PDB file of C-alpha atoms in Angstrom:
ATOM      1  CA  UNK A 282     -58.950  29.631  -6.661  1.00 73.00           C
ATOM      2  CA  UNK A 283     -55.838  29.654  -7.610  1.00 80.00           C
ATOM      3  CA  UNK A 284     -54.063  32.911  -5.687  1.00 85.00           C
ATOM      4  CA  UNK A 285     -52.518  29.866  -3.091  1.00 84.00           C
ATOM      5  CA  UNK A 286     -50.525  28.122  -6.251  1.00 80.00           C
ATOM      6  CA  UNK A 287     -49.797  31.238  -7.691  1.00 80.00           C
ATOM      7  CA  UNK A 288     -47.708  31.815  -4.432  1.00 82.00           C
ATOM      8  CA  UNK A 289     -46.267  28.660  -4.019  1.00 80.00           C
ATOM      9  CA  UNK A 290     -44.767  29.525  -7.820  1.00 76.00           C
ATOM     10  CA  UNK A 291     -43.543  32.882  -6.747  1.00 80.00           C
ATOM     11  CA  UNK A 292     -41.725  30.870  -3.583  1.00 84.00           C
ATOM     12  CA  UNK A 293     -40.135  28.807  -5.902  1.00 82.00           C
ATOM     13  CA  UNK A 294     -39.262  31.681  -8.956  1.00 81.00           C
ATOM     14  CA  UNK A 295     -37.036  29.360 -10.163  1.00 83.00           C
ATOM     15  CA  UNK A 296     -38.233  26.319 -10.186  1.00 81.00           C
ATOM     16  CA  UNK A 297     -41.523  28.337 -12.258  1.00 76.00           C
ATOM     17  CA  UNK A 298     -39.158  30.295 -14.834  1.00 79.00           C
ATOM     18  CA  UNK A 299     -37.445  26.073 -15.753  1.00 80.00           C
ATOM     19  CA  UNK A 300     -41.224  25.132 -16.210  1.00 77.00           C
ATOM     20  CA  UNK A 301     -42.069  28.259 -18.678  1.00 77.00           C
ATOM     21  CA  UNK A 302     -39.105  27.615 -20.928  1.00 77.00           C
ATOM     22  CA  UNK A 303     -41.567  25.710 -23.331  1.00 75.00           C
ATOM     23  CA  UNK A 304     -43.797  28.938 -23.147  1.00 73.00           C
ATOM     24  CA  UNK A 305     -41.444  31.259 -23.015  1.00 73.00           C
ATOM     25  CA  UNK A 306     -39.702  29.630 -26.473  1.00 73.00           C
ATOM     26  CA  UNK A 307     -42.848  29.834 -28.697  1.00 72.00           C
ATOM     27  CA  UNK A 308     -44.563  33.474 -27.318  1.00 70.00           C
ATOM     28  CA  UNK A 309     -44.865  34.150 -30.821  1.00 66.00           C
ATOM     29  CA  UNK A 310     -47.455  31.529 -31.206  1.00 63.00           C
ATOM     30  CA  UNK A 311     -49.678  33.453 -28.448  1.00 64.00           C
ATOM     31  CA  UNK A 312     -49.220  36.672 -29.543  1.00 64.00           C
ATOM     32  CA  UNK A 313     -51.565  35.940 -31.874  1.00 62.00           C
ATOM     33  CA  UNK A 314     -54.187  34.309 -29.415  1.00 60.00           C
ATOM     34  CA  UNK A 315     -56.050  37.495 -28.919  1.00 59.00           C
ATOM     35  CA  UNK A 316     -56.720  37.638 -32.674  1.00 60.00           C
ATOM     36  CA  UNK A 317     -57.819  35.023 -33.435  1.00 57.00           C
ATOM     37  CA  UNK A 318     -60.949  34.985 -29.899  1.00 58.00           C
ATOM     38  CA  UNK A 319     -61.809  38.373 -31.066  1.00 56.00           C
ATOM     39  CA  UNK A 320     -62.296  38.784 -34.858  1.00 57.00           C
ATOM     40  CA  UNK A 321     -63.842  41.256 -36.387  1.00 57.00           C
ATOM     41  CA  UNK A 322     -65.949  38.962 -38.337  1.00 61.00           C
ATOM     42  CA  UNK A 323     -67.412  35.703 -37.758  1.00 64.00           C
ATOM     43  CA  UNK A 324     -65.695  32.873 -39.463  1.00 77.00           C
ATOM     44  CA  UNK A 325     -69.773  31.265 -40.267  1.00 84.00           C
ATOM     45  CA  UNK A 326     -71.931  33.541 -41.601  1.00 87.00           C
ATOM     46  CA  UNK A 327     -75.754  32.012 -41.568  1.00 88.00           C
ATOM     47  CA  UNK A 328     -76.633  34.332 -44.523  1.00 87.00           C
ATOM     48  CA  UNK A 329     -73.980  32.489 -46.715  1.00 88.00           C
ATOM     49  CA  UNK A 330     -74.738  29.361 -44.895  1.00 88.00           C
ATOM     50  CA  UNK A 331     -78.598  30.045 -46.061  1.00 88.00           C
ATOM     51  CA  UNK A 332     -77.638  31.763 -49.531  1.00 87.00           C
ATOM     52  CA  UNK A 333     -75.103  28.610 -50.639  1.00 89.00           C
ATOM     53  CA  UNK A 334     -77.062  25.476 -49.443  1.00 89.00           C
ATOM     54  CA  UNK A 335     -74.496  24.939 -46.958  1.00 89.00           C
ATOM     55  CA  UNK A 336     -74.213  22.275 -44.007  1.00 91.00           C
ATOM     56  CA  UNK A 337     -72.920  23.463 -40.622  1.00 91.00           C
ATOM     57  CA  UNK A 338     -72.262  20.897 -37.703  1.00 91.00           C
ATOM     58  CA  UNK A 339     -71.544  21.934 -34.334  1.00 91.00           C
ATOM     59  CA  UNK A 340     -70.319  19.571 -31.641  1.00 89.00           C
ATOM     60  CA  UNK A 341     -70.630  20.960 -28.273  1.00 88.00           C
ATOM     61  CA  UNK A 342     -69.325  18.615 -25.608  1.00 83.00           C
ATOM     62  CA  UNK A 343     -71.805  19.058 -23.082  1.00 81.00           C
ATOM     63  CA  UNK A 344     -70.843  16.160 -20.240  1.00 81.00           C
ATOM     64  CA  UNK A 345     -67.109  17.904 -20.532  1.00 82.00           C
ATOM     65  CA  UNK A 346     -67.401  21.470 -20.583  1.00 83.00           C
ATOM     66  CA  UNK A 347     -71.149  21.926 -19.446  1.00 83.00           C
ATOM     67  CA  UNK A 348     -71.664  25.485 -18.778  1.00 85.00           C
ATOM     68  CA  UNK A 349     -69.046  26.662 -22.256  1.00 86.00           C
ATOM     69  CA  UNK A 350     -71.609  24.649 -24.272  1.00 87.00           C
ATOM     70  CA  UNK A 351     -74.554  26.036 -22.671  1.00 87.00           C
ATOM     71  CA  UNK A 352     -73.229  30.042 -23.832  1.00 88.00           C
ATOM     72  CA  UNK A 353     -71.750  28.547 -27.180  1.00 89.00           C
ATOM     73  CA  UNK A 354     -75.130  27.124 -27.928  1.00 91.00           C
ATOM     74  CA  UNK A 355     -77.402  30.101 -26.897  1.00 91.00           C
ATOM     75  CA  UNK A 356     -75.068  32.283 -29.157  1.00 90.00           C
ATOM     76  CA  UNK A 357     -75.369  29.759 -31.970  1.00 91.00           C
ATOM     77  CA  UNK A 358     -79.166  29.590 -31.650  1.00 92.00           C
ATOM     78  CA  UNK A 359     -79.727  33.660 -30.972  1.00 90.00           C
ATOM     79  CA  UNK A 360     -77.774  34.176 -34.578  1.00 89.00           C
ATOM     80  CA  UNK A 361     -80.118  31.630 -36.306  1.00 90.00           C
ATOM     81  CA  UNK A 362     -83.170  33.493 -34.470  1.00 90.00           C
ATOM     82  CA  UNK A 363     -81.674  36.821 -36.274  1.00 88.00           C
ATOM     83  CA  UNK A 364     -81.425  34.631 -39.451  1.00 87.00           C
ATOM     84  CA  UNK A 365     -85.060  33.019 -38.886  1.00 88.00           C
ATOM     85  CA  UNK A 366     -86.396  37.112 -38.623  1.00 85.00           C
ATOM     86  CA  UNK A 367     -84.801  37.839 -41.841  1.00 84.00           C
ATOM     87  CA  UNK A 368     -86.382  34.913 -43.674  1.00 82.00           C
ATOM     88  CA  UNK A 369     -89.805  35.469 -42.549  1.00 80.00           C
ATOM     89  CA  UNK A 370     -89.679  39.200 -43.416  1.00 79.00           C
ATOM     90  CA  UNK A 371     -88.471  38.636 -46.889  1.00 73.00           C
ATOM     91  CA  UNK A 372     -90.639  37.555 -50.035  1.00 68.00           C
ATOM     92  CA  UNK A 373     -91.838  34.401 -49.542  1.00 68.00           C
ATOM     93  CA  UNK A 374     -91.441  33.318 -52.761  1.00 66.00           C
ATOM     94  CA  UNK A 375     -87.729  33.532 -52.680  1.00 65.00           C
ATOM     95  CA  UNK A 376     -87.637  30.886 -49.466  1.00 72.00           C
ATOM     96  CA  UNK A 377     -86.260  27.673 -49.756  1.00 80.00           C
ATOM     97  CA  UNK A 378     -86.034  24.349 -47.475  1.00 83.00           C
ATOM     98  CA  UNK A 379     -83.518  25.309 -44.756  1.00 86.00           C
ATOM     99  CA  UNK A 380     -83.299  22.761 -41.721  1.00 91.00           C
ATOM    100  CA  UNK A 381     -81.951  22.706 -38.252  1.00 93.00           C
ATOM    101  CA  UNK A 382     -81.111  19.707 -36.313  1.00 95.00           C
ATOM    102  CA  UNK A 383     -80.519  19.955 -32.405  1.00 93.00           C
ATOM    103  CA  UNK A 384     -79.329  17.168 -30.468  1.00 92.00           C
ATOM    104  CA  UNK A 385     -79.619  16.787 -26.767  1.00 88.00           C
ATOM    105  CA  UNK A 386     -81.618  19.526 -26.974  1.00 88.00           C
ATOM    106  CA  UNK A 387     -82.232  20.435 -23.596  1.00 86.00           C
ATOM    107  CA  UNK A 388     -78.506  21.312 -22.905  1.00 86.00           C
ATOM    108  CA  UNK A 389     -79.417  23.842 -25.317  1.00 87.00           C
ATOM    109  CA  UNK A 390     -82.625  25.507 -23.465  1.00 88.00           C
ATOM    110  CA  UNK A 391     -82.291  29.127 -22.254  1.00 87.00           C
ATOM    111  CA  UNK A 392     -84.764  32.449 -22.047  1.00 86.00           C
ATOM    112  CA  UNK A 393     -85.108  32.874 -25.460  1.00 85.00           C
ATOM    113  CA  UNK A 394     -85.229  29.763 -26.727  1.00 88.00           C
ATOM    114  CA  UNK A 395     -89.854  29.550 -26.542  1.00 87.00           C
ATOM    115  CA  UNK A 396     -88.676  32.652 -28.958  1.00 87.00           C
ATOM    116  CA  UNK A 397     -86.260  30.398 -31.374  1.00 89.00           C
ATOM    117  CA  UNK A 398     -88.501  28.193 -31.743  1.00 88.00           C
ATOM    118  CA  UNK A 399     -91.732  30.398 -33.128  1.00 86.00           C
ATOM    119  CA  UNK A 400     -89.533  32.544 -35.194  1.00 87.00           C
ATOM    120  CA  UNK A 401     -88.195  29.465 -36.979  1.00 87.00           C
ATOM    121  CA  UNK A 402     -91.852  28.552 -37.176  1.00 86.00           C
ATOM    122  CA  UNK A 403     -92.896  31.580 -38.893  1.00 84.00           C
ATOM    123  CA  UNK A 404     -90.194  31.737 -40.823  1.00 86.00           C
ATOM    124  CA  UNK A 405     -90.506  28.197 -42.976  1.00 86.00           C
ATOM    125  CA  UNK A 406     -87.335  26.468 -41.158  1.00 88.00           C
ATOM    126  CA  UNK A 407     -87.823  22.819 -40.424  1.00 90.00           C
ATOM    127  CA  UNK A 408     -86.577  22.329 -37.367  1.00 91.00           C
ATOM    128  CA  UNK A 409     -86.133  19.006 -35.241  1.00 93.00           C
ATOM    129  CA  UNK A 410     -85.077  18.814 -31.603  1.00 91.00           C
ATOM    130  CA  UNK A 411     -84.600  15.260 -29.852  1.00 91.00           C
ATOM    131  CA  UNK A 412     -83.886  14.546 -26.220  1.00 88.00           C
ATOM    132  CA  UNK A 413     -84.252  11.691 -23.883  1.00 86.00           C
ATOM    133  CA  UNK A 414     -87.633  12.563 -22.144  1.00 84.00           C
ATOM    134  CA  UNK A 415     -90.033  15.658 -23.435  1.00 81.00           C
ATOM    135  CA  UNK A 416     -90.311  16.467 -19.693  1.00 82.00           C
ATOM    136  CA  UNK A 417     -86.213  17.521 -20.161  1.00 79.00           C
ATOM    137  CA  UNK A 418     -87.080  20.759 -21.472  1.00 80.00           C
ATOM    138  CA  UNK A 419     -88.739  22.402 -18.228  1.00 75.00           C
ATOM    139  CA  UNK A 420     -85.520  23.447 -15.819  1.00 68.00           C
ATOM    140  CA  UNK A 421     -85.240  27.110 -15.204  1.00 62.00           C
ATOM    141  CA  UNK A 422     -87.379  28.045 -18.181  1.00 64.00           C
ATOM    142  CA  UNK A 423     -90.821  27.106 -17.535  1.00 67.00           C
ATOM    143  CA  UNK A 424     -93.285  26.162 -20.297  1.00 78.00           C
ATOM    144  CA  UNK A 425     -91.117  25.135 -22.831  1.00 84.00           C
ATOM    145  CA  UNK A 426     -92.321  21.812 -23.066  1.00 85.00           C
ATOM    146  CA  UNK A 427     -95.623  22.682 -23.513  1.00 84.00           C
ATOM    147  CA  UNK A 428     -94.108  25.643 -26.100  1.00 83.00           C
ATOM    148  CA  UNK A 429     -92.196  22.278 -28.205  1.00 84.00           C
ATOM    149  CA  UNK A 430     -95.678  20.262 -28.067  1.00 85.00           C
ATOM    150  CA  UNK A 431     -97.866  22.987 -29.670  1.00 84.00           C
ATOM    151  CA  UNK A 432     -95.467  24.248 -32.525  1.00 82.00           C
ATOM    152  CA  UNK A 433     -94.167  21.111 -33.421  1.00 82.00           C
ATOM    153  CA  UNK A 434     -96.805  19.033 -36.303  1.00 83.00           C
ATOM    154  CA  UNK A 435     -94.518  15.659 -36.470  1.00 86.00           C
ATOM    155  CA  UNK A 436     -93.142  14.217 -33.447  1.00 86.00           C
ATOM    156  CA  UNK A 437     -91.863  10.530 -32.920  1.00 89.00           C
ATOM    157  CA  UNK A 438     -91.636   8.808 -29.495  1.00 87.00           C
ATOM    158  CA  UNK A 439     -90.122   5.876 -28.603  1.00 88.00           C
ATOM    159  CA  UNK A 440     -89.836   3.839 -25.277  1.00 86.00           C
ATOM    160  CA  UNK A 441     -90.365   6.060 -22.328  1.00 85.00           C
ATOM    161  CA  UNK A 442     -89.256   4.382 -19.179  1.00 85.00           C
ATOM    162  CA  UNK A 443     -90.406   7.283 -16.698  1.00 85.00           C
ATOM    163  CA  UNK A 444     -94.224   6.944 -16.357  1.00 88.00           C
ATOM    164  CA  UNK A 445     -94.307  10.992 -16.048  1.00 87.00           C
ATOM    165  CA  UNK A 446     -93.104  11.256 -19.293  1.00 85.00           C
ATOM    166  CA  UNK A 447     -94.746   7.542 -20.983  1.00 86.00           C
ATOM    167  CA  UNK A 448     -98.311   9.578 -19.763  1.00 87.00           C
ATOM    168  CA  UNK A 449     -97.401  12.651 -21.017  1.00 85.00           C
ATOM    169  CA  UNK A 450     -96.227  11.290 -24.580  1.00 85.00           C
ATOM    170  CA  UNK A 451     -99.644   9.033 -24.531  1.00 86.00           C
ATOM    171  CA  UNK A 452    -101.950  12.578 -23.782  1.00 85.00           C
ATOM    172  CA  UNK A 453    -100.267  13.907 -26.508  1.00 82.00           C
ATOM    173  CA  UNK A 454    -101.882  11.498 -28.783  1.00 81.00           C
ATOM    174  CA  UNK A 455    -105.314  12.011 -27.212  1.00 83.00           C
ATOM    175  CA  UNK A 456    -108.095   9.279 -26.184  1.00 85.00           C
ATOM    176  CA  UNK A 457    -110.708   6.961 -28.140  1.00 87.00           C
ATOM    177  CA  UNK A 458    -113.973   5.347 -27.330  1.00 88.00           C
ATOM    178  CA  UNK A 459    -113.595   1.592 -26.915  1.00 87.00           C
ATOM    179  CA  UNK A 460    -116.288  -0.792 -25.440  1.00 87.00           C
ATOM    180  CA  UNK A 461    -114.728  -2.733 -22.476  1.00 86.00           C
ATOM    181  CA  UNK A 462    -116.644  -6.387 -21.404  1.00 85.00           C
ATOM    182  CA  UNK A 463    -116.821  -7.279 -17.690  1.00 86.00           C
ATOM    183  CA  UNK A 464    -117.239 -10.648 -17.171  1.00 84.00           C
ATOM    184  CA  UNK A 465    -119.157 -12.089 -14.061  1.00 84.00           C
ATOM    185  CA  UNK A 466    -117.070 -14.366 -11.884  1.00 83.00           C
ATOM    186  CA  UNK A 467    -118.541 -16.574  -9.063  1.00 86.00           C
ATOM    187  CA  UNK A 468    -116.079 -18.338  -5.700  1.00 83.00           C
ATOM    188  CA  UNK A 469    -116.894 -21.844  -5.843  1.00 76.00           C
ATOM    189  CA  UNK A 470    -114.948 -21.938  -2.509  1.00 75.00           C
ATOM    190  CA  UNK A 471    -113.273 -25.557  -3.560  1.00 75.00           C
ATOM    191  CA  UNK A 472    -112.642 -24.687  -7.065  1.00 74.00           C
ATOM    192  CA  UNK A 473    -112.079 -20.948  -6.871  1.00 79.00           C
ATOM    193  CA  UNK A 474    -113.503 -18.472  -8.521  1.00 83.00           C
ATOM    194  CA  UNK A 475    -115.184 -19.275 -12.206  1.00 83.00           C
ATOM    195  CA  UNK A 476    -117.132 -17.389 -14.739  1.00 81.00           C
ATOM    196  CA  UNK A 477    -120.891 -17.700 -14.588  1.00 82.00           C
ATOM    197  CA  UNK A 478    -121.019 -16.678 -18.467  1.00 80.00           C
ATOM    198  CA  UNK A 479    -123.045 -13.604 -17.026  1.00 85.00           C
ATOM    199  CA  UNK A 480    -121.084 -10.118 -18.346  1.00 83.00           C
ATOM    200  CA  UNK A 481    -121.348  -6.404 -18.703  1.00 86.00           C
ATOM    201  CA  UNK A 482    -120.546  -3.813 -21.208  1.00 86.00           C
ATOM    202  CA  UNK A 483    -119.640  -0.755 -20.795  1.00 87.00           C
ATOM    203  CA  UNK A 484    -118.439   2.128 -22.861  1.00 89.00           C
ATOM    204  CA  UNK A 485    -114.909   3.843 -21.825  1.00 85.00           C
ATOM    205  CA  UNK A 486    -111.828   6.139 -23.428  1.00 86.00           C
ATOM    206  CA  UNK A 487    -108.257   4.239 -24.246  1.00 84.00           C
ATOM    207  CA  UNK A 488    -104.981   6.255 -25.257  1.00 82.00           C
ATOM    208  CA  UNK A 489    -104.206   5.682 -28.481  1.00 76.00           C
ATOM    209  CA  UNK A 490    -100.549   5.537 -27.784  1.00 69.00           C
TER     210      UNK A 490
END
């Protein structure tokens, strides 16, 4: 994508070197760039994170930089899957609260993540995932939606302005019996229609939501 302005800057060599001065005065502060993408060892270590009652907070800027906070996010979430195995095949009586908090959650939804979320599951790790509409997390990766529903016990909804979603949320919390009265209405032609105090009863199944 850029081969055509490469050549325009080799047409105009020096016009390009003027424009690299600033570069070309501080290489010694890039010299150092390769270090510091590539470490040997991660800065945040989970285990330490885990060990020392830590906090962690990642911002990803999703609406900016889309697909970087896709990867950064799967890589973020595969390392805590490691860290969720390593819990839940230690002793259990040396686990301890440990909680993870995803926002915008479906920006964060890749193969693995039905995975992420059962080992965290077995492992004892509260974790709480919020998003706009449930229906968000089905994209490429199908049934993770219904994966969210089943291993999550709490879940808290509020206004759902897509009636895909507002009669998925009220299925969730499942139907009761109610008794419904139909009341008996006669036209008076003139007058309109009017009750005849003649009605019905019958018995039929309301969302509780």
């Amino acid at each position: 994508e850029d081969l055509s302005k490469f050549q325009r800057d080799l047409q105009g060599w020096p016009a390009f070197w003027r424009n690299m001065s600033g570069l070309r005065a501080n290489l010694h502060e890039f010299v150092q760039l390769r270090d510091r993408l590539s470490v040997a060892h991660a800065d945040i270590d989970f285990r330490e994170v885990h060990a020392r009652n830590r906090i962690v907070y990642f911002e990803l800027n999703s609406q900016m930089r889309k697909e970087a906070a896709h990867s950064l996010a799967k890589l973020i979430l595969e390392d805590l899957k490691h860290l969720s195995g390593s819990l839940a095949a230690g002793a259990q009586d040396n686990r301890k609260p440990f909680s993870i908090y995803i926002d915008e959650a479906r920006n964060a939804v890749y193969e693995g993540f039905i995975g992420f979320i059962s080992q965290c599951r077995s492992a004892g790790i509260g974790l709480v995932l919020a998003t706009q509409s449930p229906l968000d997390f089905d994209g490429d990766e199908d049934g993770v939606t219904l994966s969210v529903t089943q291993n999550t016990a709490t879940k808290l909804i509020f206004c759902q302005r897509d009636p895909e979603s507002a009669q998925f949320c009220a299925e969730l919390g499942g139907t009761k019996n109610t008794t419904k009265r139909t009341t008996q209405m006669v036209d008076e032609v003139l007058l309109g229609a009017a009750p005849t105090g003649a009605y019905s009863e019958r018995e039929v199944k309301e969302f509780h939501v």
